[in-house]
Coordinates of C-alpha atoms and ligand atoms in Angstrom, one line a residue:
X144 CA -0.2 0.1 0.2
X145 CA 1.5 2.9 -1.2
X146 CA 1.1 5.9 1.7
X147 CA 4.2 8.3 0.8
X148 CA 2.8 11.5 -0.6
X149 CA 5.0 13.7 -2.2
X150 CA 6.3 16.9 -0.1
X151 CA 4.7 20.0 -1.6
X152 CA 6.1 23.4 -2.2
X153 CA 2.4 25.0 -2.0
X154 CA 2.4 25.3 1.9
X155 CA -1.3 25.3 1.9
X156 CA -1.5 22.0 0.2
X157 CA 1.6 20.6 2.6
X158 CA -1.0 21.6 5.5
X159 CA -3.6 19.4 4.3
X160 CA -1.5 16.9 3.4
X161 CA 0.0 16.7 6.8
X162 CA -3.6 16.8 8.2
X163 CA -4.5 13.9 6.2
X164 CA -1.8 11.7 7.3
X165 CA -2.3 12.3 10.8
X166 CA -6.1 11.4 10.5
X167 CA -7.1 15.2 11.5
X168 CA -10.6 16.4 10.7
X169 CA -10.5 18.7 7.7
X170 CA -12.4 22.5 7.9
X171 CA -14.7 24.3 5.7
X172 CA -11.3 26.0 4.1
X173 CA -9.8 23.1 3.5
X174 CA -12.4 21.0 1.6
X175 CA -12.8 24.9 -0.4
X176 CA -8.9 24.6 -0.9
X177 CA -9.3 21.3 -2.1
X178 CA -11.9 22.2 -5.0
X179 CA -9.6 25.3 -6.3
X180 CA -6.4 23.8 -6.4
X181 CA -5.4 22.2 -9.9
X182 CA -3.3 19.7 -8.0
X183 CA -5.4 16.8 -8.6
X184 CA -3.1 14.1 -8.2
X185 CA -2.4 15.1 -4.7
X186 CA -6.1 15.6 -4.1
X187 CA -6.4 11.9 -5.5
X188 CA -3.5 10.2 -3.4
X189 CA -4.4 11.8 -0.3
X190 CA -8.2 10.3 -0.7
X191 CA -6.9 7.0 -1.8
X192 CA -4.5 6.9 1.3
X193 CA -8.1 7.7 3.3
X194 CA -9.8 5.0 1.5
X195 CA -7.1 2.6 2.4
X196 CA -7.2 3.5 5.7
X197 CA -10.8 2.4 6.1
X198 CA -11.7 -0.2 3.4
X199 CA -8.3 -1.5 2.4
X200 CA -8.5 -2.9 -1.4
X201 CA -12.0 -3.8 -0.9
X202 CA -14.8 -2.2 -3.3
X203 CA -18.5 -2.9 -2.5
X204 CA -21.2 -3.8 -5.1
X205 CA -25.0 -5.6 -4.7
X206 CA -27.3 -7.1 -7.0
X207 CA -30.2 -5.2 -6.7
X208 CA -33.2 -3.7 -8.6
X209 CA -34.4 -0.4 -9.2
X210 CA -38.4 0.2 -8.9
X211 CA -40.6 3.2 -9.8
X212 CA -44.1 2.6 -8.1
X213 CA -45.6 6.2 -9.9
X214 CA -43.5 9.0 -11.9
X215 CA -46.6 11.3 -11.2
X216 CA -45.0 14.0 -9.1
X217 CA -46.4 17.4 -7.7
X218 CA -43.4 19.4 -7.4
X219 CA -41.8 20.6 -10.6
X220 CA -37.8 20.5 -9.4
X221 CA -36.0 22.7 -12.0
X222 CA -33.5 19.9 -13.0
X223 CA -35.9 16.5 -13.0
X224 CA -36.9 15.0 -16.0
X225 CA -38.2 12.2 -13.9
X226 CA -41.8 13.7 -13.2
X227 CA -45.2 13.9 -14.9
X228 CA -48.3 15.5 -14.5
X229 CA -51.4 13.2 -13.8
X230 CA -52.6 12.0 -17.3
X231 CA -49.9 13.9 -19.1
X232 CA -48.1 11.5 -21.6
X233 CA -46.2 8.7 -19.9
X234 CA -47.3 9.1 -16.5
X235 CA -48.2 6.0 -14.8
X236 CA -48.9 4.6 -11.3
X237 CA -48.6 1.1 -10.9
X238 CA -50.9 -1.3 -8.6
X239 CA -49.2 -3.6 -6.3
X240 CA -50.5 -6.5 -9.0
X241 CA -48.6 -4.5 -11.7
X242 CA -45.2 -3.7 -9.8
X243 CA -45.1 -7.6 -9.1
X244 CA -45.9 -8.6 -12.4
X245 CA -43.0 -6.3 -13.6
X246 CA -40.6 -7.5 -11.0
X247 CA -41.6 -11.2 -12.5
X248 CA -40.6 -10.1 -15.5
X249 CA -37.1 -8.8 -14.8
X250 CA -36.1 -10.2 -11.4
X251 CA -32.8 -12.6 -11.8
X252 CA -31.9 -15.0 -8.8
X253 CA -29.3 -13.2 -7.2
X254 CA -31.1 -9.6 -6.3
X255 CA -31.2 -9.1 -2.7
X256 CA -32.5 -5.7 -2.8
X257 CA -35.3 -3.3 -4.2
X258 CA -34.2 0.4 -4.3
X259 CA -37.4 2.1 -4.6
X260 CA -37.9 5.9 -5.2
X261 CA -40.7 7.9 -7.2
X262 CA -42.7 10.7 -7.5
X263 CA -44.7 12.7 -4.8
X264 CA -48.1 11.5 -6.2
X265 CA -51.0 13.5 -4.3
X266 CA -53.7 11.4 -6.0
X267 CA -53.0 8.3 -4.3
X268 CA -53.5 8.1 -0.1
X269 CA -50.4 7.5 2.2
X270 CA -51.8 3.7 2.2
X271 CA -51.2 3.3 -1.2
X272 CA -47.2 3.9 -0.5
X273 CA -47.3 1.3 2.6
X274 CA -49.7 -1.3 0.8
X275 CA -46.8 -1.2 -2.0
X276 CA -44.1 -2.0 0.1
X277 CA -46.1 -4.5 1.7
X278 CA -47.4 -6.4 -1.3
X279 CA -43.6 -6.6 -2.4
X280 CA -42.1 -7.6 1.0
X281 CA -45.2 -10.5 0.9
X282 CA -43.8 -12.2 -2.6
X283 CA -39.9 -11.8 -2.2
X284 CA -39.5 -11.9 1.5
X285 CA -35.5 -12.6 1.0
X286 CA -35.4 -9.5 -0.9
X287 CA -34.5 -6.1 1.3
X288 CA -36.8 -3.2 0.7
X289 CA -35.0 0.3 0.6
X290 CA -37.3 2.4 -0.2
X291 CA -38.1 6.2 -0.6
X292 CA -36.2 9.6 -0.1
X293 CA -36.6 12.1 2.8
X294 CA -38.2 14.0 0.5
X295 CA -41.1 11.3 0.2
X296 CA -41.0 10.7 3.9
X297 CA -41.6 14.3 4.3
X298 CA -44.2 14.2 1.6
X299 CA -46.2 11.3 3.3
X300 CA -46.2 13.1 6.5
X301 CA -48.1 16.2 4.3
X302 CA -50.5 14.0 2.8
X303 CA -51.2 11.9 6.0
X304 CA -50.7 14.4 8.6
X305 CA -48.7 11.9 10.4
X306 CA -45.5 13.0 12.3
X307 CA -42.4 11.8 10.4
X308 CA -41.7 9.0 13.3
X309 CA -45.3 7.7 12.5
X310 CA -44.7 7.7 8.7
X311 CA -41.8 5.6 9.3
X312 CA -43.0 3.3 11.9
X313 CA -46.0 2.2 9.6
X314 CA -43.5 1.8 6.6
X315 CA -41.3 -0.2 8.4
X316 CA -44.2 -2.3 9.7
X317 CA -45.0 -3.0 5.8
X318 CA -41.3 -4.3 5.3
X319 CA -39.0 -0.9 5.2
X320 CA -35.4 -1.6 5.9
X321 CA -33.6 1.4 4.6
X322 CA -33.9 4.9 3.2
X323 CA -32.4 5.8 -0.1
X324 CA -30.1 8.8 -0.4
X325 CA -32.1 10.9 -2.8
X326 CA -33.6 14.5 -2.5
X327 CA -30.6 15.8 -0.7
X328 CA -29.8 17.7 -3.8
X329 CA -27.8 20.8 -2.4
X330 CA -28.3 21.2 1.6
X331 CA -28.7 25.0 1.1
X332 CA -31.9 27.2 1.3
X333 CA -31.0 29.6 -1.2
X334 CA -30.0 27.0 -3.6
X335 CA -33.3 25.2 -3.1
X336 CA -35.1 28.4 -3.9
X337 CA -33.4 29.2 -6.8
X338 CA -33.6 25.6 -8.4
X339 CA -37.2 25.4 -7.7
X340 CA -36.3 22.3 -5.4
X341 CA -40.1 21.6 -4.3
X342 CA -39.7 19.1 -1.6
X343 CA -38.4 18.7 1.8
X344 CA -36.0 21.8 3.0
X345 CA -32.8 21.4 4.3
X346 CA -34.1 20.9 8.2
X347 CA -36.5 18.3 6.8
X348 CA -34.2 16.5 5.3
X349 CA -32.0 15.9 7.8
X350 CA -34.6 15.4 10.4
X351 CA -36.0 12.2 8.7
X352 CA -32.6 10.8 8.6
X353 CA -31.7 11.8 12.0
X354 CA -35.5 9.9 13.1
X355 CA -34.7 7.0 10.9
X356 CA -31.4 6.6 12.6
X357 CA -32.7 7.0 16.1
X358 CA -35.5 4.3 14.9
X359 CA -32.6 1.8 14.1
X360 CA -32.4 2.1 10.5
X361 CA -29.2 2.6 8.5
X362 CA -29.7 5.1 5.6
X363 CA -27.9 6.5 2.6
X364 CA -27.4 10.1 1.6
X365 CA -26.5 12.0 -1.7
X366 CA -25.2 15.3 -3.3
X367 CA -26.8 16.2 -6.4
X368 CA -23.9 18.7 -7.9
X369 CA -23.0 20.5 -10.8
X370 CA -25.4 23.5 -11.4
X371 CA -25.4 26.8 -10.0
X372 CA -24.0 25.8 -6.4
X373 CA -20.4 27.0 -5.3
X374 CA -17.6 24.8 -4.4
X375 CA -18.3 26.3 -0.9
X376 CA -22.1 25.1 -0.9
X377 CA -20.7 21.7 -1.9
X378 CA -18.5 21.6 1.2
X379 CA -20.8 23.2 2.9
X380 CA -23.6 20.0 2.5
X381 CA -21.0 17.5 3.4
X382 CA -20.2 19.3 6.6
X383 CA -24.0 18.9 7.5
X384 CA -23.8 15.2 6.9
X385 CA -20.7 14.9 8.7
X386 CA -22.2 16.8 11.4
X387 CA -25.7 14.6 11.4
X388 CA -23.4 11.8 11.2
X389 CA -21.4 12.6 14.4
X390 CA -24.7 12.6 16.5
X391 CA -26.3 9.4 15.1
X392 CA -23.8 7.1 13.2
X393 CA -26.8 6.0 10.7
X394 CA -24.9 6.8 7.4
X395 CA -23.5 4.1 5.3
X396 CA -22.5 5.6 2.3
X397 CA -22.3 8.9 0.9
X398 CA -23.0 9.4 -3.0
X399 CA -21.9 12.2 -5.0
X400 CA -24.5 12.7 -7.8
X401 CA -23.1 14.2 -11.0
X402 CA -25.7 16.5 -12.3
X403 CA -27.1 15.0 -16.0
X404 CA -27.5 17.3 -19.0
X405 CA -30.8 17.2 -19.5
X406 CA -32.1 20.2 -17.8
X407 CA -32.7 23.0 -19.8
X408 CA -35.0 24.6 -17.1
X409 CA -31.9 24.1 -14.8
X410 CA -29.9 26.0 -17.2
X411 CA -27.1 23.0 -17.5
X412 CA -25.7 22.4 -20.5
X413 CA -23.2 20.3 -20.5
X414 CA -22.0 17.1 -18.4
X415 CA -19.9 18.0 -15.3
X416 CA -15.9 17.1 -16.4
X417 CA -14.1 14.3 -15.2
X418 CA -11.9 16.5 -13.2
X419 CA -14.7 17.9 -11.6
X420 CA -16.4 14.5 -10.8
X421 CA -13.0 13.1 -9.8
X422 CA -12.6 15.8 -7.2
X423 CA -16.0 15.6 -5.8
X424 CA -15.3 12.2 -4.8
X425 CA -11.8 12.7 -3.4
X426 CA -13.0 15.8 -1.3
X427 CA -16.0 13.7 0.1
X428 CA -14.1 11.0 1.1
X429 CA -11.6 13.2 2.7
X430 CA -14.4 15.9 4.5
X431 CA -16.9 12.6 5.6
X432 CA -14.2 11.2 7.6
X433 CA -17.1 9.4 9.4
X434 CA -18.9 7.3 6.9
X435 CA -17.4 4.5 6.0
X436 CA -17.9 4.5 2.1
X437 CA -18.0 7.0 -0.9
X438 CA -19.8 5.6 -4.0
X439 CA -18.7 6.1 -7.4
X440 CA -22.1 5.6 -9.1
X441 CA -21.2 4.4 -12.5
X442 CA -24.7 5.6 -14.0
X443 CA -24.0 8.9 -13.6
X444 CA -20.2 9.0 -14.2
X445 CA -19.9 6.4 -16.3
X446 CA -18.0 2.6 -15.8
X447 CA -14.1 4.2 -17.2
X448 CA -14.5 7.5 -14.7
X449 CA -16.0 4.8 -12.2
X450 CA -12.4 2.9 -12.5
X451 CA -10.4 5.8 -11.7
X452 CA -12.5 7.2 -9.0
X453 CA -11.6 3.6 -7.2
X454 CA -7.9 5.2 -6.6
X455 CA -9.6 8.6 -5.6
X456 CA -11.4 7.4 -2.9
X457 CA -14.5 5.9 -3.7
X458 CA -15.1 2.0 -2.0
X459 CA -18.8 1.1 -3.6
X460 CA -20.0 1.2 -7.3
X461 CA -23.6 0.8 -6.1
X462 CA -25.1 -2.4 -8.2
X463 CA -26.8 -4.2 -10.6
X464 CA -29.6 -1.9 -10.9
X465 CA -31.5 -3.8 -13.8
X466 CA -33.5 -0.7 -15.8
X467 CA -32.1 3.0 -13.6
X468 CA -34.6 5.4 -15.4
X469 CA -34.3 9.1 -13.4
X470 CA -30.5 9.5 -14.8
X471 CA -31.7 8.4 -18.1
X472 CA -34.4 10.7 -18.1
X473 CA -32.0 13.3 -17.7
X474 CA -29.4 12.3 -20.3
X475 CA -27.5 9.8 -18.8
X476 CA -25.6 7.9 -21.6
X477 CA -24.6 4.8 -19.3
X478 CA -25.9 1.3 -19.5
X479 CA -28.9 1.0 -17.7
X480 CA -27.4 -1.5 -14.9
X481 CA -24.7 -3.7 -15.0
X482 CA -24.6 -7.5 -14.7
X483 CA -22.4 -9.0 -11.6
X484 CA -19.8 -10.2 -14.1
X485 CA -19.4 -6.7 -15.5
X486 CA -19.1 -5.4 -11.8
X487 CA -16.5 -7.8 -10.8
X488 CA -14.9 -6.6 -14.3
X489 CA -15.1 -3.2 -13.6
X490 CA -13.5 -3.7 -10.1
X491 CA -10.5 -6.3 -11.0
X492 CA -9.9 -3.6 -14.1
X493 CA -9.0 -0.9 -11.6
X494 CA -6.7 -3.5 -9.2
X495 CA -9.5 -3.8 -6.3
X496 CA -10.9 -6.6 -5.0
X497 CA -14.8 -7.0 -5.8
X498 CA -16.9 -7.8 -2.8
X499 CA -20.7 -8.5 -3.0
X500 CA -22.6 -7.1 0.0
X501 CA -25.9 -7.0 1.3
X502 CA -27.9 -3.8 1.7
X503 CA -26.0 -3.4 5.2
X504 CA -22.6 -3.9 3.8
X505 CA -22.3 -7.3 5.2
X506 CA -20.1 -9.2 2.9
X507 CA -21.8 -12.1 1.0
X508 CA -18.7 -13.1 -1.3
X509 CA -15.5 -12.0 -1.9
X510 CA -13.9 -12.2 -5.5
X511 CA -10.3 -12.4 -4.9
Ligands
LIG750 S1 -36.7 15.6 -8.2 FE1 -38.4 14.2 -7.3 S2 -39.9 15.5 -6.3 FE2 -39.0 16.9 -7.8 S3 -40.0 16.9 -9.8 FE3 -38.4 15.4 -9.5 S4 -39.9 13.1 -8.8 FE4 -40.4 14.9 -8.1

């Protein structure tokens, strides 16, 4: 394992190198500096060191399947190409049986997790969202339900009149085992206003995860970057997550999501550069010293950059997914999923050890 990082003429970078080598926590100013430096390779080496200390050469993936009960949504977030109005061409809301039919058609024997998200559809009651989970759990008891974003949970509180805790308890009773990480976007009220993020605000996003953690649930969390936000906004976002993690220790993984380009309403004209993607993964690894894994999401950054990201701090490549829709609606050019063999190839090709995991990062199989 290489731990020697070249001594640096840039004194600010040299200070950060010393801090990382000593395992000291980085500050807001450190994070912003790392975004502003063009010394990508030192940044990568630092993130690699931090990751090797936590995870060695193991890189995790899961056999999972994406499901979307409905794409009808009351919100109109500027960057979203997934949502539809009720009755609009292409809009849908699946019944439990329709979902079972879809899963029966596409599932393969190794799937151990359903990753479920969707629109905020006010035309069906909260009970619909509860029953949808129950039907799936009854039919596939061996598959873990990682379902709904914190924003969806917040939406359920509004349509049901229940508290966050009551909503979560009802969903857990129906089979919910973990929350997905979406809905965070950039945790800044100003950003949310400008980008018309018409869903849970910063405090509510964090409150839902806090409550889930207090109920004993492990959750995932994200950051959607590459629009109007500043580097400082991104680092502040990471620090909000870090602060909550200090309190609850309930996040298993942080997922930087690279914004996709098909979002004219959000003034997004092009894909993030590979340079920006790698920097964001590396800085996430360095800032979030209390979260075990940083994910390189191949759907948004491509398989080859994902391989490079594994030496820039990432220790997870998500999963098989089967038919991803949200990023593809926004212009992703990547495959809609990968097979287990392709994921193993991807990780081994980067000189790392693929580890098949369950939702909770228990190791299922190590592919030495
Ligand atoms: S991002 Fe989510 S909440 Fe916003 S419009 Fe799209 S589906 Fe609705």
